[in-house]
Short mmCIF file of C-alpha atoms and ligand atoms in Angstrom, two decimals:
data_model
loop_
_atom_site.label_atom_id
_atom_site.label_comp_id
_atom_site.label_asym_id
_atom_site.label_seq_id
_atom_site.Cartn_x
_atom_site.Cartn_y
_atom_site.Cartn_z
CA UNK X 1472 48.02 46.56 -0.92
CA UNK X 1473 48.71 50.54 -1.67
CA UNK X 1474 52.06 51.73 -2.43
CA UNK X 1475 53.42 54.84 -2.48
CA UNK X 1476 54.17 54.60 -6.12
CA UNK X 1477 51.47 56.21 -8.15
CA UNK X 1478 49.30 53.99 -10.66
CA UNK X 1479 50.64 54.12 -14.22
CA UNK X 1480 47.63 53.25 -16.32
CA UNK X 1481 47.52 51.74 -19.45
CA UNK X 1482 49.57 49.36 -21.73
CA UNK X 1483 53.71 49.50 -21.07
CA UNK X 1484 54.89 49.61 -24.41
CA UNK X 1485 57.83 47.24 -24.35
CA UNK X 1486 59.97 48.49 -27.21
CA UNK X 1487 62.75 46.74 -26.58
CA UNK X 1488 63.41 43.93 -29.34
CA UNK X 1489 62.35 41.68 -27.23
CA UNK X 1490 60.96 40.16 -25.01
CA UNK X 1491 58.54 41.84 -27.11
CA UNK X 1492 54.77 41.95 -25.76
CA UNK X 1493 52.91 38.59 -25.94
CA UNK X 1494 49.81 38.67 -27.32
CA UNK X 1495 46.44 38.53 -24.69
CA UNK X 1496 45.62 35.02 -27.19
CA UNK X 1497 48.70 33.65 -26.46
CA UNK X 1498 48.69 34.81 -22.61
CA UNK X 1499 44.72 32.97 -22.37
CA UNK X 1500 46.40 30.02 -23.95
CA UNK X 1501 48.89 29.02 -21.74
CA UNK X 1502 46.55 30.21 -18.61
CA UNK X 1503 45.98 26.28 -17.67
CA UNK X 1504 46.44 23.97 -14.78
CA UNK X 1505 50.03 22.06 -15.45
CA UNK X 1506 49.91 19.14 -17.41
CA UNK X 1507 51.68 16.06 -16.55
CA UNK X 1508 54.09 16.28 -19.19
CA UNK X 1509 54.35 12.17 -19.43
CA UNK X 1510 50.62 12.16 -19.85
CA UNK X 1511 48.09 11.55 -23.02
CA UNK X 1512 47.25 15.10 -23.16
CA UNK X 1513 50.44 16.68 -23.33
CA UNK X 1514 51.85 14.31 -25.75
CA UNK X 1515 49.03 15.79 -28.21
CA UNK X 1516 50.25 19.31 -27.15
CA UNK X 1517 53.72 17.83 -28.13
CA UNK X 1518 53.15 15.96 -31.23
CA UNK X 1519 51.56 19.58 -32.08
CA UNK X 1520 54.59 21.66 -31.10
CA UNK X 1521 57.29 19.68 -32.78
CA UNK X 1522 55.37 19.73 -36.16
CA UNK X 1523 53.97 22.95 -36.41
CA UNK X 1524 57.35 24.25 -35.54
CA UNK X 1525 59.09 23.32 -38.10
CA UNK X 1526 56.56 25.31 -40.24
CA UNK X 1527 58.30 28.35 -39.29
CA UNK X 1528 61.52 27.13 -39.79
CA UNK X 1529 60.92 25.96 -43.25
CA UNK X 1530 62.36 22.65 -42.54
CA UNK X 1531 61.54 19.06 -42.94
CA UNK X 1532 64.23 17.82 -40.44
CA UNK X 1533 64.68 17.94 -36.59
CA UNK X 1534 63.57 21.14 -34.07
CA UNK X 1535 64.50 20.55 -30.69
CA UNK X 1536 63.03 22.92 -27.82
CA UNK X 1537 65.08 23.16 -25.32
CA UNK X 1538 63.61 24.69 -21.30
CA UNK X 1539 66.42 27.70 -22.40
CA UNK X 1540 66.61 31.07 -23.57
CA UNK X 1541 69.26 31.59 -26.89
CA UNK X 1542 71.84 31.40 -25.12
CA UNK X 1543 71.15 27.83 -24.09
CA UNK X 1544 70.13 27.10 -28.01
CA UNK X 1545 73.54 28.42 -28.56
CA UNK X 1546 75.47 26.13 -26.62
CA UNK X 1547 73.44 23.37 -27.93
CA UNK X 1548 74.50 23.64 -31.17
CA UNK X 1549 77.93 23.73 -30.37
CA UNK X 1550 78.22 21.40 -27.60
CA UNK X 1551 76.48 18.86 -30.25
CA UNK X 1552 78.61 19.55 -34.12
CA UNK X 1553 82.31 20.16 -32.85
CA UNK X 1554 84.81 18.60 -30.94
CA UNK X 1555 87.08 20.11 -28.54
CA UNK X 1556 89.86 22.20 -30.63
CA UNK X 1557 87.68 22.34 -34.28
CA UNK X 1558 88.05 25.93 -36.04
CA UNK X 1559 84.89 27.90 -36.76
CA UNK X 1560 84.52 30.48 -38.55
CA UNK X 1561 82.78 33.62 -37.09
CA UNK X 1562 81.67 37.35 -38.59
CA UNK X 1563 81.49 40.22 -35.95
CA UNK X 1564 78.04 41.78 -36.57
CA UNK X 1565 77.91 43.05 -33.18
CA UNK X 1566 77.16 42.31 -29.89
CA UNK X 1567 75.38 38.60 -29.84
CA UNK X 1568 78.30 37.56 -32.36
CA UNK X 1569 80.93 38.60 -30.14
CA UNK X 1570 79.19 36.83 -27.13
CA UNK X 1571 78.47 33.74 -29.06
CA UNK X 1572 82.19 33.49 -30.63
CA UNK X 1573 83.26 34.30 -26.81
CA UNK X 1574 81.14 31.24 -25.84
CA UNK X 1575 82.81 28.75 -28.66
CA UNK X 1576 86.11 30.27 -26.67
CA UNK X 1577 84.88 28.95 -23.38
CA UNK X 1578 83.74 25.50 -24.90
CA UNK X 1579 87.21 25.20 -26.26
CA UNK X 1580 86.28 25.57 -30.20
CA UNK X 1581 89.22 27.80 -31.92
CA UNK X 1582 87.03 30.34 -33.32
CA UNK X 1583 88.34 32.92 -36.07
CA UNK X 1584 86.63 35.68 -35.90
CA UNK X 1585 86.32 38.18 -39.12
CA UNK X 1586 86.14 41.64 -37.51
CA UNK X 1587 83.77 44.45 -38.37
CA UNK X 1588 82.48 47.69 -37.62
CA UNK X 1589 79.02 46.65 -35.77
CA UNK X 1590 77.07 48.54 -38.67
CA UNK X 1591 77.14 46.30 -41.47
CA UNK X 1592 76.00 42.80 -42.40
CA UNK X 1593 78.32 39.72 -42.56
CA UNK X 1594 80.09 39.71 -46.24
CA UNK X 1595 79.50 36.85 -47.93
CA UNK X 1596 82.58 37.46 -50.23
CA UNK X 1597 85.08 37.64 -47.45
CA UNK X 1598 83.89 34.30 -46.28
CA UNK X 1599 84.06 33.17 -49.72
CA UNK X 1600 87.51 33.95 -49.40
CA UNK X 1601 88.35 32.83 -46.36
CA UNK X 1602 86.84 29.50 -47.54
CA UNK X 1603 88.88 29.00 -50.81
CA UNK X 1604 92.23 30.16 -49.00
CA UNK X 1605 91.17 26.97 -46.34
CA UNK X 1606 92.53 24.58 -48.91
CA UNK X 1607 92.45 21.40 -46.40
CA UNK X 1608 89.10 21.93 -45.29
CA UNK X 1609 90.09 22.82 -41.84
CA UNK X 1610 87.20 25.38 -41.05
CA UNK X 1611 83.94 22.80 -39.52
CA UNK X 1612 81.25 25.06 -39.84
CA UNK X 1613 80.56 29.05 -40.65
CA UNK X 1614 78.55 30.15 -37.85
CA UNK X 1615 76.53 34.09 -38.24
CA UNK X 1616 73.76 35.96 -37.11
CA UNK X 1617 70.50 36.44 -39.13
CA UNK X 1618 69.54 39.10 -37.27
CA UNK X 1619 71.87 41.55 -35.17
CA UNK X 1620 69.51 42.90 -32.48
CA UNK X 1621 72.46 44.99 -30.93
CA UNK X 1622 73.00 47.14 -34.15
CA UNK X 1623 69.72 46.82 -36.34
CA UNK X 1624 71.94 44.78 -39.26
CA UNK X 1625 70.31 41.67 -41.01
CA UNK X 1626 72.47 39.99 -42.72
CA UNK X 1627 71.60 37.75 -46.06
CA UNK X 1628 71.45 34.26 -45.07
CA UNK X 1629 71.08 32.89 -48.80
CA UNK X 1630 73.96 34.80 -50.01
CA UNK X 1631 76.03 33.22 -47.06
CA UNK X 1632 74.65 29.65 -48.58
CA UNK X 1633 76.11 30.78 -52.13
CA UNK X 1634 78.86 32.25 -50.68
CA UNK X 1635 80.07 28.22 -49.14
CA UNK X 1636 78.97 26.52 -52.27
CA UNK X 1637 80.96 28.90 -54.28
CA UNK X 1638 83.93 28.31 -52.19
CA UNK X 1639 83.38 24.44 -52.71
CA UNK X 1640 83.29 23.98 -48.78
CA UNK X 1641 82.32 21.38 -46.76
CA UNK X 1642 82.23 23.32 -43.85
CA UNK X 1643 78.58 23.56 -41.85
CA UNK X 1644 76.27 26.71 -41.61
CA UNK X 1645 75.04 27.58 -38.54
CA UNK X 1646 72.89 30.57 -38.23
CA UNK X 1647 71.78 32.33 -34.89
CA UNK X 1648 67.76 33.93 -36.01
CA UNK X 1649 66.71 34.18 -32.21
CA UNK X 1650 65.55 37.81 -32.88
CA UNK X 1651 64.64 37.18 -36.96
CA UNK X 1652 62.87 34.16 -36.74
CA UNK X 1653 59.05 35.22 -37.28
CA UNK X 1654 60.03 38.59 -38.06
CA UNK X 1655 62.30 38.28 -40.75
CA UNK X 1656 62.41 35.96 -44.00
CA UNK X 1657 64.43 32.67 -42.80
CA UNK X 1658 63.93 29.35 -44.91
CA UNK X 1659 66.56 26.53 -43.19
CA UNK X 1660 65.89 23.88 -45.28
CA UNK X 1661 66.19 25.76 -48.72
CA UNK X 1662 68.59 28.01 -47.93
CA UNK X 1663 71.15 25.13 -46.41
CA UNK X 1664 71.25 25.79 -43.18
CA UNK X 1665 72.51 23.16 -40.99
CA UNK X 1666 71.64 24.18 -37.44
CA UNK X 1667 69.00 27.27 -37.11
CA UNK X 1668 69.04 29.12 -33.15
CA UNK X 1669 66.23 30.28 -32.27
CA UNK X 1670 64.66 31.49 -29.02
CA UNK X 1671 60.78 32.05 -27.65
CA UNK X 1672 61.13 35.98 -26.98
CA UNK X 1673 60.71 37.59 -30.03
CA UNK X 1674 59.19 37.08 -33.32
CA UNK X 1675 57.33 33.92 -31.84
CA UNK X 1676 55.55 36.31 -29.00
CA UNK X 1677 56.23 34.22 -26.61
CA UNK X 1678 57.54 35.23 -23.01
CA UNK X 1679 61.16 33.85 -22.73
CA UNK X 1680 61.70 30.68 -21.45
CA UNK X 1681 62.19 28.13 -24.93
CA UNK X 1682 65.39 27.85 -27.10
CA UNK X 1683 65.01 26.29 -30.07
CA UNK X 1684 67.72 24.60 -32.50
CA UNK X 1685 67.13 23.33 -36.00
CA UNK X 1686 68.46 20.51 -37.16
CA UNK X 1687 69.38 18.81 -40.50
CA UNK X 1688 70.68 15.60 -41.28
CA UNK X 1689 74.26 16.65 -41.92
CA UNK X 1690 74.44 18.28 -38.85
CA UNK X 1691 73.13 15.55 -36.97
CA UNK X 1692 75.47 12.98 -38.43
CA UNK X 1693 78.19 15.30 -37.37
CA UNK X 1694 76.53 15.40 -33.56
CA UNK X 1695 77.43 11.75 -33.64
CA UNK X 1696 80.91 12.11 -33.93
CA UNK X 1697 81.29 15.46 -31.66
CA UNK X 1698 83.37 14.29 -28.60
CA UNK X 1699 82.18 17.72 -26.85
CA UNK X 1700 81.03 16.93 -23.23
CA UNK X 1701 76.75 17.26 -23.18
CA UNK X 1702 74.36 16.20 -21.19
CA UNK X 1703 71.18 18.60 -21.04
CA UNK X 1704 71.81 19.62 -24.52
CA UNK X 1705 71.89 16.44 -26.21
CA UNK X 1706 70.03 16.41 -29.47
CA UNK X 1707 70.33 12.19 -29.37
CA UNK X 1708 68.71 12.13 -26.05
CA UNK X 1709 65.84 13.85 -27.33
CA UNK X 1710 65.20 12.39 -30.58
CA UNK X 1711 63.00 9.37 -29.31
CA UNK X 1712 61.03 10.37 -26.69
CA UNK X 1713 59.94 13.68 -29.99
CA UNK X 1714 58.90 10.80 -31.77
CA UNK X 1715 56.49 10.19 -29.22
CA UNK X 1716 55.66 13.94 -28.09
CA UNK X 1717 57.73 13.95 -24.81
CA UNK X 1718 61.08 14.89 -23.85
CA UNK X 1719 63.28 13.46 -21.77
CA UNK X 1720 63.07 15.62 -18.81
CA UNK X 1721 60.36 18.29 -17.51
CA UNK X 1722 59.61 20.82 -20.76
CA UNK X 1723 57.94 24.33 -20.12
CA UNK X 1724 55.08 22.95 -20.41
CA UNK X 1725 52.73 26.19 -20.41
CA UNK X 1726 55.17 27.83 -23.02
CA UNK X 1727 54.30 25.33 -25.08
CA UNK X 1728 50.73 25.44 -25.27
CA UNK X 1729 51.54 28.93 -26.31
CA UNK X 1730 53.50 28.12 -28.51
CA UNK X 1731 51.18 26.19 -30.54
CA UNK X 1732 49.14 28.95 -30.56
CA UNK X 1733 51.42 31.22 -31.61
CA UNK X 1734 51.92 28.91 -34.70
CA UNK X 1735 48.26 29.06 -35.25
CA UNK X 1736 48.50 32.78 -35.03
CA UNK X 1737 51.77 33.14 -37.49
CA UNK X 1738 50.13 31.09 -40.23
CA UNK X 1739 46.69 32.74 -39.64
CA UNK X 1740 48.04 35.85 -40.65
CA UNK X 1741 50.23 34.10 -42.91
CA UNK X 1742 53.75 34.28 -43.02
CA UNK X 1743 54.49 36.53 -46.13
CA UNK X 1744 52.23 39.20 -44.53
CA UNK X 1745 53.92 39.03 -40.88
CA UNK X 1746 57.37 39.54 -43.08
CA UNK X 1747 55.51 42.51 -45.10
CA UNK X 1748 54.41 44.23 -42.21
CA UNK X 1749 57.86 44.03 -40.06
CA UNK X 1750 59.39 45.30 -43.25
CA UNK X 1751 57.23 48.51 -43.37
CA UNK X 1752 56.83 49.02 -39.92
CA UNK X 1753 60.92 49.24 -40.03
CA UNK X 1754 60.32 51.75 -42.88
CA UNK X 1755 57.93 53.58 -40.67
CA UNK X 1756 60.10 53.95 -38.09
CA UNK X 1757 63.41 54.68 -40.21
CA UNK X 1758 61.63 57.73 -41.85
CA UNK X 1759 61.01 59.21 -38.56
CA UNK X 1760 64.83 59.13 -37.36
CA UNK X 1761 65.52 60.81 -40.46
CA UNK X 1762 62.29 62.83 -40.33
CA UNK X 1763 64.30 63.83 -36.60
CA UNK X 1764 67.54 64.22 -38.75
CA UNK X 1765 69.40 61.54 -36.75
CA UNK X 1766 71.45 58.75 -37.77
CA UNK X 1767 70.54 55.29 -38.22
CA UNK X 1768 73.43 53.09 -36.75
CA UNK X 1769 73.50 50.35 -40.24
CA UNK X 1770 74.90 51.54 -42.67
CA UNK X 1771 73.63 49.28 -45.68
CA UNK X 1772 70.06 50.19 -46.65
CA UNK X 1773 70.21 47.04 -47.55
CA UNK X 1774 70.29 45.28 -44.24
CA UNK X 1775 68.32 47.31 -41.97
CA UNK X 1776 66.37 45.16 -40.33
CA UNK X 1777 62.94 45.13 -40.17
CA UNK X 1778 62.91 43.85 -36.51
CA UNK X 1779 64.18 46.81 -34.71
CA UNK X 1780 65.92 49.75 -35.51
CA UNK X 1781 69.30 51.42 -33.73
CA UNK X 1782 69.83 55.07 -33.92
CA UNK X 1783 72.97 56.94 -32.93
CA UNK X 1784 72.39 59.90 -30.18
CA UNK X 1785 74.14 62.75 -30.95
CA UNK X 1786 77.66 64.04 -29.37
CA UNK X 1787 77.07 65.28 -25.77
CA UNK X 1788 73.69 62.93 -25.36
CA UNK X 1789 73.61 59.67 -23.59
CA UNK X 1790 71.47 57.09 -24.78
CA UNK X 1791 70.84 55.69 -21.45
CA UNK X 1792 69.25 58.66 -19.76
CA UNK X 1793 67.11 59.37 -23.14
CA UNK X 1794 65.68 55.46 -22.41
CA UNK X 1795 65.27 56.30 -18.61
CA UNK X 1796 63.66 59.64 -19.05
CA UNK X 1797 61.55 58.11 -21.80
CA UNK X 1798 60.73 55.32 -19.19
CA UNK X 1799 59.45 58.22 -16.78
CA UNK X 1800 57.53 60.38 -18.86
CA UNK X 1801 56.07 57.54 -20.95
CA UNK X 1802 56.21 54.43 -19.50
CA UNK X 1803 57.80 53.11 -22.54
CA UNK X 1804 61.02 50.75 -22.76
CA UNK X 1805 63.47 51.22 -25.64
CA UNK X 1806 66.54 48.90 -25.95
CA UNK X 1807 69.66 50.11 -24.58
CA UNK X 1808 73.06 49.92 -26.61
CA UNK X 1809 74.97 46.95 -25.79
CA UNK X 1810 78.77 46.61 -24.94
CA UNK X 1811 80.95 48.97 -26.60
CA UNK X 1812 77.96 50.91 -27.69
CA UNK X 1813 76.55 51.78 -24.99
CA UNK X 1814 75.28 55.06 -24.08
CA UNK X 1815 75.68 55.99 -27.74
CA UNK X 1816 72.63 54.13 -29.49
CA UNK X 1817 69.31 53.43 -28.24
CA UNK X 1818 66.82 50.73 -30.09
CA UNK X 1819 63.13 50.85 -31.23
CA UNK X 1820 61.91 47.49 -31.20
CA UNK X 1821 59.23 47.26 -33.89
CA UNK X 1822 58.95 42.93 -34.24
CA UNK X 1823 56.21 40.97 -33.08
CA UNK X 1824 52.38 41.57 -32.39
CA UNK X 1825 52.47 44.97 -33.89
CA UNK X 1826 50.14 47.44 -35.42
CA UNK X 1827 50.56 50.73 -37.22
CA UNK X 1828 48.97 52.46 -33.86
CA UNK X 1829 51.85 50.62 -31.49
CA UNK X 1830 54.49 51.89 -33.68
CA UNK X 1831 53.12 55.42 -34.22
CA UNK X 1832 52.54 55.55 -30.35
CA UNK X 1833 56.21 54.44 -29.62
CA UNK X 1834 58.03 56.86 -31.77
CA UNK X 1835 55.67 59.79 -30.50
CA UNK X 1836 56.77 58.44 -27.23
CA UNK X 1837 60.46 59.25 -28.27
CA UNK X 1838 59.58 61.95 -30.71
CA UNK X 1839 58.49 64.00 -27.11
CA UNK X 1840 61.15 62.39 -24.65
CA UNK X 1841 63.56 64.22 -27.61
CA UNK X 1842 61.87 67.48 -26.91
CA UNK X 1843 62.35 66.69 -23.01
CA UNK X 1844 65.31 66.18 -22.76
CA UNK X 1845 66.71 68.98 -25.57
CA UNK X 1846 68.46 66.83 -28.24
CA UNK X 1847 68.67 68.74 -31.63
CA UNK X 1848 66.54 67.22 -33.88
CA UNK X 1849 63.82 68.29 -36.05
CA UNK X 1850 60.19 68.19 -35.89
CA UNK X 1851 58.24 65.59 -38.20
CA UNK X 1852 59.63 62.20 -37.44
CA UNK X 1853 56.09 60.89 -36.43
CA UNK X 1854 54.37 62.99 -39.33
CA UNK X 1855 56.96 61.40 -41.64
CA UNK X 1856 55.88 58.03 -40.18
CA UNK X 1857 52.11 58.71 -40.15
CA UNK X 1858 52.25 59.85 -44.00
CA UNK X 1859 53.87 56.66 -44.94
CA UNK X 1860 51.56 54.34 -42.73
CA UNK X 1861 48.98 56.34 -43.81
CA UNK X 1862 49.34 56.44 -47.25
CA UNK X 1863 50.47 52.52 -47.63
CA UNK X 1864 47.67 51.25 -44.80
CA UNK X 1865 45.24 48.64 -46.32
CA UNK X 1866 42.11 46.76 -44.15
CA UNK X 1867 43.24 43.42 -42.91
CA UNK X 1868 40.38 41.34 -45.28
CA UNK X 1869 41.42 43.58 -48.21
CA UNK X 1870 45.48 42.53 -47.86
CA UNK X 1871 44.22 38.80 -46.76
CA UNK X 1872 42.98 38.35 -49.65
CA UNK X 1873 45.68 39.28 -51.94
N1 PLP Z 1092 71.33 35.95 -30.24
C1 PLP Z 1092 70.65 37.06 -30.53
C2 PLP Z 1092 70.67 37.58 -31.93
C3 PLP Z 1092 69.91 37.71 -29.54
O1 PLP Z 1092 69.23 38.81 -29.84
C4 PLP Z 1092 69.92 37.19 -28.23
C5 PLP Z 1092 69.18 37.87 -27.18
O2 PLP Z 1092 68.61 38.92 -27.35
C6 PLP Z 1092 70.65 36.04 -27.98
C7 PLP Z 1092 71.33 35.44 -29.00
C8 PLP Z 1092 70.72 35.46 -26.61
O3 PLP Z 1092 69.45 35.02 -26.25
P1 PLP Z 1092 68.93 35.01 -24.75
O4 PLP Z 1092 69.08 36.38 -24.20
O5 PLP Z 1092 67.51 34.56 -24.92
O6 PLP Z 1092 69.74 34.01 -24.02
#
């Protein structure tokens, strides 16, 4: 039926970081009649899932897929380590570490909380410390973010590891990659993490609708002796009926036939090159916000992320009505600033199924909407961006075959 509204034609280009856009492959392959999930053919589908999963968590022990988003993987992983009243220790990258230390509050844990500045990565050598002063072993379990997708930051997950070991701690490592899995180096099982988050939305192009929690053997020993009320979330509940390729209640069954192809797709481009090209299409897009002369909100070259990328507006601009006059004028979404930053940052999401033309295309997209709207800034971001695409572009069968 007509509306009013006028037709917008072409692609939406979701720049948020994430949902980011799923794939048409991945859309065909979970177009399908429903399954019944206790039936010969999905327990292929699952048998399929719960291996090739674990491929892109590096790990040889348990992934659990949960009918969440995150936050659901979240609360899984607590509700199955730690027992009412156990101290955690927490770093404040930003936003999704404030909500996920606010949701070890609610579930009773006794998290401490290291505070930060939301534009830098968790430091390993303040939890180093904080580990060595904890001379009765007190602290259960380090818990972080890979990926902060409120600020930009990425913090190092293997310096973390060192960081424990150096302190001689028992304590567990739990690390929240819902936005860097796919996107961003993660390797559970070498690195020593104990329980990986992980959700559907993002780096595995997937709409949202799975969360996902890694699981190694320490951690699941310690799920044994957790006295945490769970019921949904229980890892032990699901552990047999995986063996088999069911679960113990309905799974999203259509998100998981795309999830197997998304696997397919991951290790069909290979896994090294999806990193490389998240890296430089974070590169691409950082040389335009300077190219602009605006400020990236990390401050550690170091840990900008090569998911998305937050930039500061400047003094007198709000970041929300650059987003919704962007949204107007372009039909593009950008990520708004979260919690205390809001209205001062806006994100470019550059993770996912993305090409050098999606990324030049979104920044021209706020390149213009800058123009629009009057914010000082200086022409070139895009050029800036096109010169180093340009000049670092290689054909896919040349790079595949490096
Ligand atoms: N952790 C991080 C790093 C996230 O980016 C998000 C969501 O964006 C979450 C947790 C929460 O996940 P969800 O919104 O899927 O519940």
């Amino acid at each position: 039926m007509a509306t009013n509204q006028p037709r917008v034609p072409g692609r939406h280009f979701l720049q948020i970081p994430g949902p980011a856009p799923v794939p048409d492959r991945i859309l065909r392959a979970m177009d399908k009649a429903v399954l019944d999930h206790r039936g010969p053919e999905f327990q292929k589908l699952g048998l399929r899932v719960l291996s090739g999963i674990k491929t892109i968590f590096k790990t040889k022990s348990h992934v659990f897929l949960f009918p969440a988003s995150g936050t659901g993987a979240w609360e899984a992983a607590l509700v199955n380590v730690f027992s009412p009243g156990d101290k955690i220790l927490m770093f404040e990258t930003g936003h999704f570490a404030t909500l996920w230390k606010t949701m070890a509050t609610k579930l009773g844990l006794n998290p401490e909380f290291i505070e930060s500045d939301w534009r830098s990565a968790t430091d390993p050598v303040a939890i180093e410390a904080r580990l060595k002063a904890d001379k009765n072993h007190e602290i259960k379990a380090v818990c972080v973010v890979h990926n902060e997708t409120s600020t930009g930051v990425t913090s190092n997950i293997a310096d973390i590891r060192k960081a424990i070991d150096a302190a001689r701690h028992p304590a567990l490592f739990l690390v929240d990659t819902v936005s860097g899995l796919a996107s961003a180096d993660f390797r559970m099982d070498e690195w020593g993490v104990d329980v990986t988050v992980a959700g559907s939305q993002k780096g595995l192009m997937l709409p949202p609708g799975i969360g996902l929690t890694g699981v190694s053997e320490k951690a699941m020993k310690a799920s044994k002796e957790s006295k945490t009320v769970k019921s949904f979330f229980s890892w032990e509940d699901m552990v047999g009926p995986n063996k088999q390729g069911f679960f113990p209640y309905t799974p999203a069954t259509n998100l998981l036939w795309g999830l197997a192809e998304a696997v397919d797709m991951l290790h069909e481009e290979g896994l090294e090159r999806v990193f490389a090209r998240h890296i430089r299409h974070g590169e691409a897009t950082r040389r335009a916000v300077r190219g602009w002369g605006l400020e990236i909100l990390c401050k550690d070259p170091k840990a900008y992320s090569p998911v998305l990328t937050a930039i500061l507006m400047p003094q007198g601009h709000d970041a929300d009505e650059f987003r919704k006059i962007a949204l107007e004028h372009f039909d593009i979404s950008l990520g708004a600033g979260l919690s205390k930053i809001a209205g001062k940052v806006f994100r470019i999401g550059h993770l996912g199924d993305t090409n050098d033309l999606t990324i030049l295309g979104a920044l021209s997209g706020v390149e213009m909407t800058l123009g629009i709207m009057g914010v000082p800034h200086k022409k070139g971001g895009v050029q800036a961006a096109i010169d180093y695409l340009g000049s670092t572009a290689k054909a896919p069968l040349q790079s595949a075959t490096e």
